């Protein structure tokens, strides 16, 4: 994808977080920003006048949201386009626009707080993960201050098509920004690795074999990334807890779960929970083939 970074805003309190992250990504990639407010479209079955009045009201609300965002972005260096879109949901509207523009990323807020003048209810991020063709960036709460230069990009890596897709996308951002990569694999610690007790010796052998396998795949993946400095690590613990608490990377890439249609982000257990809990901006990447 070579198009703009799309930022979805809805009048809720996490919209400014998404805008900060979107500006950051657009600047790093040297591309433009498209700030988008999606409002309700006319219903297929509606009561004419009432439906038209509701859609008009939602369009006015979307315009106000864009006006507020435009005022906050005065002086921003990258080129910015502002759009309102009528759709059945925010996720559908943003996904359709991304496909039309060949967007590099779609950026949304975390959706953790109640709305002020929120245009759609529900978790737009999770719905986007169920069908977007481009990476979804989720801004954690509290990104309202400008971000500094990218230094280290994290990748939640496993040697699967989804893990390799995340690494490819992270490497592209690293090449544009000059950042380093860190590949992290989380291995369950102790008896969490097995669903039932097989004995200490068997469990230890299982964990040792798993660690050796992960070490080989991480070392090979880090060495094969062109034009980027990459390091790797293995951390013990629960994957979601461990990855969510990473505080020594600027942004964390992860793949969608290991099955589903090609070139679609498919909502996985780890990526879904990370989108609600990660301390750093999270980018969920669709598989590439």
mmCIF file of C-alpha atoms in Angstrom:
data_model
loop_
_atom_site.group_PDB
_atom_site.id
_atom_site.type_symbol
_atom_site.label_atom_id
_atom_site.label_comp_id
_atom_site.label_asym_id
_atom_site.label_seq_id
_atom_site.Cartn_x
_atom_site.Cartn_y
_atom_site.Cartn_z
ATOM 1 C CA UNK A 1 0.000 0.000 0.000
ATOM 2 C CA UNK A 2 1.419 3.380 -1.010
ATOM 3 C CA UNK A 3 -1.478 5.730 -0.289
ATOM 4 C CA UNK A 4 -2.214 8.017 2.663
ATOM 5 C CA UNK A 5 -2.582 7.275 6.339
ATOM 6 C CA UNK A 6 -6.290 7.388 7.173
ATOM 7 C CA UNK A 7 -7.329 8.564 10.636
ATOM 8 C CA UNK A 8 -10.856 7.920 11.840
ATOM 9 C CA UNK A 9 -12.304 10.522 14.227
ATOM 10 C CA UNK A 10 -15.751 10.381 15.783
ATOM 11 C CA UNK A 11 -15.986 13.181 18.342
ATOM 12 C CA UNK A 12 -15.048 10.886 21.201
ATOM 13 C CA UNK A 13 -12.247 11.640 23.665
ATOM 14 C CA UNK A 14 -9.789 9.177 22.082
ATOM 15 C CA UNK A 15 -9.924 10.834 18.658
ATOM 16 C CA UNK A 16 -6.979 13.171 19.440
ATOM 17 C CA UNK A 17 -4.873 10.099 20.304
ATOM 18 C CA UNK A 18 -5.555 8.661 16.847
ATOM 19 C CA UNK A 19 -4.709 11.981 15.195
ATOM 20 C CA UNK A 20 -1.350 12.166 16.981
ATOM 21 C CA UNK A 21 -0.472 8.614 15.935
ATOM 22 C CA UNK A 22 -1.673 9.209 12.364
ATOM 23 C CA UNK A 23 0.466 12.334 11.992
ATOM 24 C CA UNK A 24 3.430 10.429 13.383
ATOM 25 C CA UNK A 25 3.044 7.579 10.898
ATOM 26 C CA UNK A 26 2.395 9.864 7.919
ATOM 27 C CA UNK A 27 5.491 11.913 8.723
ATOM 28 C CA UNK A 28 7.643 8.798 9.146
ATOM 29 C CA UNK A 29 6.439 7.377 5.813
ATOM 30 C CA UNK A 30 6.572 10.697 3.958
ATOM 31 C CA UNK A 31 2.933 10.402 2.898
ATOM 32 C CA UNK A 32 -0.246 12.409 3.395
ATOM 33 C CA UNK A 33 -2.927 12.211 6.077
ATOM 34 C CA UNK A 34 -6.648 11.730 5.416
ATOM 35 C CA UNK A 35 -8.757 12.626 8.448
ATOM 36 C CA UNK A 36 -12.170 11.019 8.119
ATOM 37 C CA UNK A 37 -15.438 11.225 10.030
ATOM 38 C CA UNK A 38 -17.952 8.523 9.138
ATOM 39 C CA UNK A 39 -21.613 9.252 9.760
ATOM 40 C CA UNK A 40 -24.808 7.255 9.357
ATOM 41 C CA UNK A 41 -26.054 6.594 5.830
ATOM 42 C CA UNK A 42 -29.740 6.458 4.874
ATOM 43 C CA UNK A 43 -31.253 3.164 5.958
ATOM 44 C CA UNK A 44 -32.398 0.751 3.281
ATOM 45 C CA UNK A 45 -35.764 0.643 5.030
ATOM 46 C CA UNK A 46 -36.601 3.973 6.641
ATOM 47 C CA UNK A 47 -39.422 6.393 7.168
ATOM 48 C CA UNK A 48 -38.395 8.933 4.553
ATOM 49 C CA UNK A 49 -38.463 12.314 6.233
ATOM 50 C CA UNK A 50 -37.385 11.056 9.667
ATOM 51 C CA UNK A 51 -34.507 9.111 8.178
ATOM 52 C CA UNK A 52 -33.373 12.074 6.075
ATOM 53 C CA UNK A 53 -33.433 14.379 9.100
ATOM 54 C CA UNK A 54 -31.369 11.901 11.121
ATOM 55 C CA UNK A 55 -28.760 11.521 8.374
ATOM 56 C CA UNK A 56 -28.540 15.301 7.957
ATOM 57 C CA UNK A 57 -28.020 15.724 11.698
ATOM 58 C CA UNK A 58 -25.265 13.094 11.701
ATOM 59 C CA UNK A 59 -23.600 14.780 8.714
ATOM 60 C CA UNK A 60 -23.580 18.092 10.596
ATOM 61 C CA UNK A 61 -22.061 16.327 13.617
ATOM 62 C CA UNK A 62 -19.352 14.769 11.436
ATOM 63 C CA UNK A 63 -18.569 18.182 9.942
ATOM 64 C CA UNK A 64 -18.175 19.643 13.444
ATOM 65 C CA UNK A 65 -15.805 16.851 14.392
ATOM 66 C CA UNK A 66 -13.660 17.561 11.321
ATOM 67 C CA UNK A 67 -13.688 21.298 12.022
ATOM 68 C CA UNK A 68 -12.403 20.672 15.556
ATOM 69 C CA UNK A 69 -9.692 18.363 14.259
ATOM 70 C CA UNK A 70 -8.680 20.826 11.528
ATOM 71 C CA UNK A 71 -8.201 23.538 14.149
ATOM 72 C CA UNK A 72 -5.922 21.266 16.187
ATOM 73 C CA UNK A 73 -3.697 20.487 13.178
ATOM 74 C CA UNK A 74 -2.787 24.015 12.132
ATOM 75 C CA UNK A 75 0.920 24.070 11.328
ATOM 76 C CA UNK A 76 1.337 20.311 10.874
ATOM 77 C CA UNK A 77 3.960 19.626 8.207
ATOM 78 C CA UNK A 78 2.320 16.796 6.233
ATOM 79 C CA UNK A 79 -0.422 17.322 3.656
ATOM 80 C CA UNK A 80 -3.889 16.722 5.135
ATOM 81 C CA UNK A 81 -7.211 15.922 3.474
ATOM 82 C CA UNK A 82 -10.527 16.007 5.371
ATOM 83 C CA UNK A 83 -13.504 13.837 4.456
ATOM 84 C CA UNK A 84 -16.955 12.946 5.688
ATOM 85 C CA UNK A 85 -18.336 9.575 4.576
ATOM 86 C CA UNK A 86 -21.824 8.120 4.895
ATOM 87 C CA UNK A 87 -21.803 4.416 5.726
ATOM 88 C CA UNK A 88 -23.585 1.754 7.737
ATOM 89 C CA UNK A 89 -20.708 1.731 10.270
ATOM 90 C CA UNK A 90 -17.448 3.489 10.965
ATOM 91 C CA UNK A 91 -15.509 0.309 10.226
ATOM 92 C CA UNK A 92 -17.185 -0.197 6.843
ATOM 93 C CA UNK A 93 -16.700 3.433 5.865
ATOM 94 C CA UNK A 94 -13.017 3.513 6.796
ATOM 95 C CA UNK A 95 -12.324 0.121 5.212
ATOM 96 C CA UNK A 96 -14.001 1.110 1.948
ATOM 97 C CA UNK A 97 -12.033 4.358 1.837
ATOM 98 C CA UNK A 98 -8.774 2.518 2.530
ATOM 99 C CA UNK A 99 -9.418 0.188 -0.379
ATOM 100 C CA UNK A 100 -10.299 3.114 -2.660
ATOM 101 C CA UNK A 101 -7.141 5.084 -1.755
ATOM 102 C CA UNK A 102 -4.770 2.096 -1.324
ATOM 103 C CA UNK A 103 -4.132 3.415 2.177
ATOM 104 C CA UNK A 104 -0.924 2.653 4.041
ATOM 105 C CA UNK A 105 -2.653 2.471 7.443
ATOM 106 C CA UNK A 106 -5.986 3.069 9.127
ATOM 107 C CA UNK A 107 -5.555 4.700 12.539
ATOM 108 C CA UNK A 108 -8.224 4.759 15.255
ATOM 109 C CA UNK A 109 -8.403 5.470 18.974
ATOM 110 C CA UNK A 110 -8.723 2.797 21.603
ATOM 111 C CA UNK A 111 -12.425 3.431 22.242
ATOM 112 C CA UNK A 112 -12.083 2.922 25.974
ATOM 113 C CA UNK A 113 -14.060 5.973 27.099
ATOM 114 C CA UNK A 114 -17.671 7.043 26.788
ATOM 115 C CA UNK A 115 -18.449 9.396 23.869
ATOM 116 C CA UNK A 116 -19.164 13.088 23.842
ATOM 117 C CA UNK A 117 -20.615 13.330 20.337
ATOM 118 C CA UNK A 118 -19.516 9.936 19.148
ATOM 119 C CA UNK A 119 -20.869 9.107 15.691
ATOM 120 C CA UNK A 120 -20.977 5.320 16.113
ATOM 121 C CA UNK A 121 -21.052 3.122 19.181
ATOM 122 C CA UNK A 122 -18.975 -0.032 19.612
ATOM 123 C CA UNK A 123 -15.349 -0.902 19.012
ATOM 124 C CA UNK A 124 -14.371 0.334 15.567
ATOM 125 C CA UNK A 125 -10.860 -1.081 15.987
ATOM 126 C CA UNK A 126 -12.078 -4.641 16.524
ATOM 127 C CA UNK A 127 -14.526 -4.426 13.629
ATOM 128 C CA UNK A 128 -11.781 -3.135 11.352
ATOM 129 C CA UNK A 129 -9.603 -6.063 12.353
ATOM 130 C CA UNK A 130 -12.320 -8.364 11.046
ATOM 131 C CA UNK A 131 -12.010 -7.142 7.459
ATOM 132 C CA UNK A 132 -9.459 -4.447 6.640
ATOM 133 C CA UNK A 133 -7.013 -4.926 3.760
ATOM 134 C CA UNK A 134 -4.367 -2.648 5.299
ATOM 135 C CA UNK A 135 -2.725 -2.503 8.737
ATOM 136 C CA UNK A 136 -4.822 -1.137 11.607
ATOM 137 C CA UNK A 137 -3.031 1.161 14.057
ATOM 138 C CA UNK A 138 -4.663 1.578 17.469
ATOM 139 C CA UNK A 139 -3.595 4.529 19.604
ATOM 140 C CA UNK A 140 -3.557 3.943 23.366
ATOM 141 C CA UNK A 141 -5.200 6.501 25.606
ATOM 142 C CA UNK A 142 -2.949 9.441 26.416
ATOM 143 C CA UNK A 143 -1.154 10.133 23.105
ATOM 144 C CA UNK A 144 -2.395 13.705 22.922
ATOM 145 C CA UNK A 145 1.126 15.183 22.994
ATOM 146 C CA UNK A 146 3.299 15.125 19.832
ATOM 147 C CA UNK A 147 5.492 12.035 19.604
ATOM 148 C CA UNK A 148 9.248 12.102 19.077
ATOM 149 C CA UNK A 149 11.319 10.377 16.431
ATOM 150 C CA UNK A 150 10.995 6.615 16.057
ATOM 151 C CA UNK A 151 13.867 4.799 17.737
ATOM 152 C CA UNK A 152 12.818 1.160 18.219
ATOM 153 C CA UNK A 153 9.952 -0.686 16.549
ATOM 154 C CA UNK A 154 8.736 -3.846 18.232
ATOM 155 C CA UNK A 155 7.452 -6.930 16.425
ATOM 156 C CA UNK A 156 5.516 -9.695 18.162
ATOM 157 C CA UNK A 157 7.090 -12.424 16.081
ATOM 158 C CA UNK A 158 6.260 -16.051 15.417
ATOM 159 C CA UNK A 159 7.452 -17.905 12.337
ATOM 160 C CA UNK A 160 4.062 -18.036 10.598
ATOM 161 C CA UNK A 161 2.649 -16.186 7.558
ATOM 162 C CA UNK A 162 1.043 -13.701 9.941
ATOM 163 C CA UNK A 163 4.247 -13.141 11.898
ATOM 164 C CA UNK A 164 6.249 -12.663 8.721
ATOM 165 C CA UNK A 165 3.670 -10.173 7.417
ATOM 166 C CA UNK A 166 4.030 -8.154 10.623
ATOM 167 C CA UNK A 167 7.814 -8.192 10.271
ATOM 168 C CA UNK A 168 7.653 -7.042 6.646
ATOM 169 C CA UNK A 169 5.412 -4.092 7.518
ATOM 170 C CA UNK A 170 7.527 -3.146 10.530
ATOM 171 C CA UNK A 171 10.708 -3.290 8.446
ATOM 172 C CA UNK A 172 9.218 -0.936 5.867
ATOM 173 C CA UNK A 173 8.439 1.636 8.570
ATOM 174 C CA UNK A 174 11.925 1.145 10.046
ATOM 175 C CA UNK A 175 13.585 1.814 6.684
ATOM 176 C CA UNK A 176 11.611 5.035 6.240
ATOM 177 C CA UNK A 177 12.232 6.283 9.784
ATOM 178 C CA UNK A 178 15.736 4.967 10.511
ATOM 179 C CA UNK A 179 14.493 3.069 13.559
ATOM 180 C CA UNK A 180 15.802 -0.277 14.799
ATOM 181 C CA UNK A 181 13.698 -3.428 15.029
ATOM 182 C CA UNK A 182 13.230 -5.709 18.002
ATOM 183 C CA UNK A 183 11.589 -9.079 17.426
ATOM 184 C CA UNK A 184 9.976 -10.540 20.542
ATOM 185 C CA UNK A 185 8.666 -14.067 21.011
ATOM 186 C CA UNK A 186 6.824 -14.904 24.220
ATOM 187 C CA UNK A 187 7.178 -18.450 25.537
ATOM 188 C CA UNK A 188 4.885 -19.713 28.274
ATOM 189 C CA UNK A 189 6.716 -20.156 31.548
ATOM 190 C CA UNK A 190 6.531 -23.238 33.753
ATOM 191 C CA UNK A 191 3.464 -25.467 33.604
ATOM 192 C CA UNK A 192 1.526 -22.839 31.611
ATOM 193 C CA UNK A 193 3.088 -24.367 28.514
ATOM 194 C CA UNK A 194 1.180 -27.641 28.866
ATOM 195 C CA UNK A 195 -2.528 -28.275 29.354
ATOM 196 C CA UNK A 196 -1.857 -31.095 31.805
ATOM 197 C CA UNK A 197 1.007 -32.294 33.967
ATOM 198 C CA UNK A 198 3.393 -34.682 32.219
ATOM 199 C CA UNK A 199 6.180 -34.566 34.757
ATOM 200 C CA UNK A 200 8.989 -32.105 35.369
ATOM 201 C CA UNK A 201 11.516 -33.771 33.064
ATOM 202 C CA UNK A 202 9.101 -33.986 30.130
ATOM 203 C CA UNK A 203 7.941 -30.420 30.629
ATOM 204 C CA UNK A 204 11.521 -29.133 30.847
ATOM 205 C CA UNK A 205 12.450 -30.969 27.641
ATOM 206 C CA UNK A 206 9.388 -29.516 25.915
ATOM 207 C CA UNK A 207 10.288 -25.963 26.936
ATOM 208 C CA UNK A 208 13.940 -26.398 25.969
ATOM 209 C CA UNK A 209 12.968 -27.691 22.524
ATOM 210 C CA UNK A 210 10.484 -24.872 22.029
ATOM 211 C CA UNK A 211 13.062 -22.272 23.048
ATOM 212 C CA UNK A 212 15.661 -23.683 20.658
ATOM 213 C CA UNK A 213 13.137 -23.618 17.820
ATOM 214 C CA UNK A 214 12.171 -20.028 18.566
ATOM 215 C CA UNK A 215 15.807 -18.954 18.852
ATOM 216 C CA UNK A 216 16.588 -20.360 15.401
ATOM 217 C CA UNK A 217 13.559 -18.728 13.776
ATOM 218 C CA UNK A 218 14.193 -15.369 15.467
ATOM 219 C CA UNK A 219 17.874 -15.337 14.561
ATOM 220 C CA UNK A 220 17.106 -16.223 10.947
ATOM 221 C CA UNK A 221 14.305 -13.627 10.682
ATOM 222 C CA UNK A 222 16.418 -10.832 12.173
ATOM 223 C CA UNK A 223 19.326 -11.630 9.847
ATOM 224 C CA UNK A 224 17.100 -11.677 6.763
ATOM 225 C CA UNK A 225 15.657 -8.162 7.172
ATOM 226 C CA UNK A 226 17.391 -5.979 4.544
ATOM 227 C CA UNK A 227 18.742 -2.502 5.320
ATOM 228 C CA UNK A 228 17.496 -2.507 8.928
ATOM 229 C CA UNK A 229 19.266 -3.174 12.229
ATOM 230 C CA UNK A 230 17.301 -5.913 13.981
ATOM 231 C CA UNK A 231 17.695 -7.616 17.347
ATOM 232 C CA UNK A 232 15.614 -10.330 18.958
ATOM 233 C CA UNK A 233 14.613 -11.678 22.347
ATOM 234 C CA UNK A 234 12.556 -14.405 24.001
ATOM 235 C CA UNK A 235 10.474 -13.474 27.014
ATOM 236 C CA UNK A 236 8.673 -15.872 29.348
ATOM 237 C CA UNK A 237 5.079 -15.327 30.359
ATOM 238 C CA UNK A 238 1.577 -14.907 29.025
ATOM 239 C CA UNK A 239 1.687 -13.480 25.458
ATOM 240 C CA UNK A 240 -0.949 -10.793 26.004
ATOM 241 C CA UNK A 241 0.312 -9.675 29.419
ATOM 242 C CA UNK A 242 3.951 -9.627 28.313
ATOM 243 C CA UNK A 243 3.407 -7.831 25.000
ATOM 244 C CA UNK A 244 0.904 -5.357 26.449
ATOM 245 C CA UNK A 245 3.424 -4.275 29.088
ATOM 246 C CA UNK A 246 6.316 -3.628 26.686
ATOM 247 C CA UNK A 247 7.553 -0.133 27.449
ATOM 248 C CA UNK A 248 10.883 -0.051 25.606
ATOM 249 C CA UNK A 249 9.509 0.160 22.040
ATOM 250 C CA UNK A 250 7.821 3.106 20.340
ATOM 251 C CA UNK A 251 5.248 1.038 18.487
ATOM 252 C CA UNK A 252 4.391 -2.680 18.410
ATOM 253 C CA UNK A 253 3.494 -4.658 15.269
ATOM 254 C CA UNK A 254 1.684 -7.978 15.419
ATOM 255 C CA UNK A 255 0.044 -10.284 12.916
ATOM 256 C CA UNK A 256 -3.560 -11.304 12.763
ATOM 257 C CA UNK A 257 -4.352 -14.817 13.852
ATOM 258 C CA UNK A 258 -3.006 -17.717 11.865
ATOM 259 C CA UNK A 259 -5.967 -18.457 9.639
ATOM 260 C CA UNK A 260 -8.563 -16.606 7.606
ATOM 261 C CA UNK A 261 -8.880 -15.105 4.131
ATOM 262 C CA UNK A 262 -5.745 -13.798 2.442
ATOM 263 C CA UNK A 263 -5.014 -10.059 2.654
ATOM 264 C CA UNK A 264 -7.604 -9.508 5.375
ATOM 265 C CA UNK A 265 -6.966 -8.724 8.995
ATOM 266 C CA UNK A 266 -8.658 -11.496 10.962
ATOM 267 C CA UNK A 267 -9.419 -10.825 14.596
ATOM 268 C CA UNK A 268 -7.270 -13.088 16.737
ATOM 269 C CA UNK A 269 -7.241 -13.729 20.464
ATOM 270 C CA UNK A 270 -3.891 -12.021 21.067
ATOM 271 C CA UNK A 271 -4.335 -9.056 18.726
ATOM 272 C CA UNK A 272 -7.881 -8.352 19.949
ATOM 273 C CA UNK A 273 -6.861 -8.248 23.598
ATOM 274 C CA UNK A 274 -3.694 -6.291 22.832
ATOM 275 C CA UNK A 275 -5.759 -3.608 21.088
ATOM 276 C CA UNK A 276 -7.452 -2.914 24.422
ATOM 277 C CA UNK A 277 -4.452 -3.262 26.721
ATOM 278 C CA UNK A 278 -1.186 -2.323 24.970
ATOM 279 C CA UNK A 279 0.789 0.514 26.543
ATOM 280 C CA UNK A 280 2.309 1.436 23.189
ATOM 281 C CA UNK A 281 0.647 2.085 19.817
ATOM 282 C CA UNK A 282 -0.338 -1.256 18.306
ATOM 283 C CA UNK A 283 -0.380 -2.074 14.577
ATOM 284 C CA UNK A 284 -2.173 -5.247 13.481
ATOM 285 C CA UNK A 285 -1.103 -6.387 10.018
ATOM 286 C CA UNK A 286 -3.091 -8.525 7.538
ATOM 287 C CA UNK A 287 -1.390 -11.512 6.010
ATOM 288 C CA UNK A 288 0.274 -10.712 2.697
ATOM 289 C CA UNK A 289 -0.725 -13.602 0.503
#
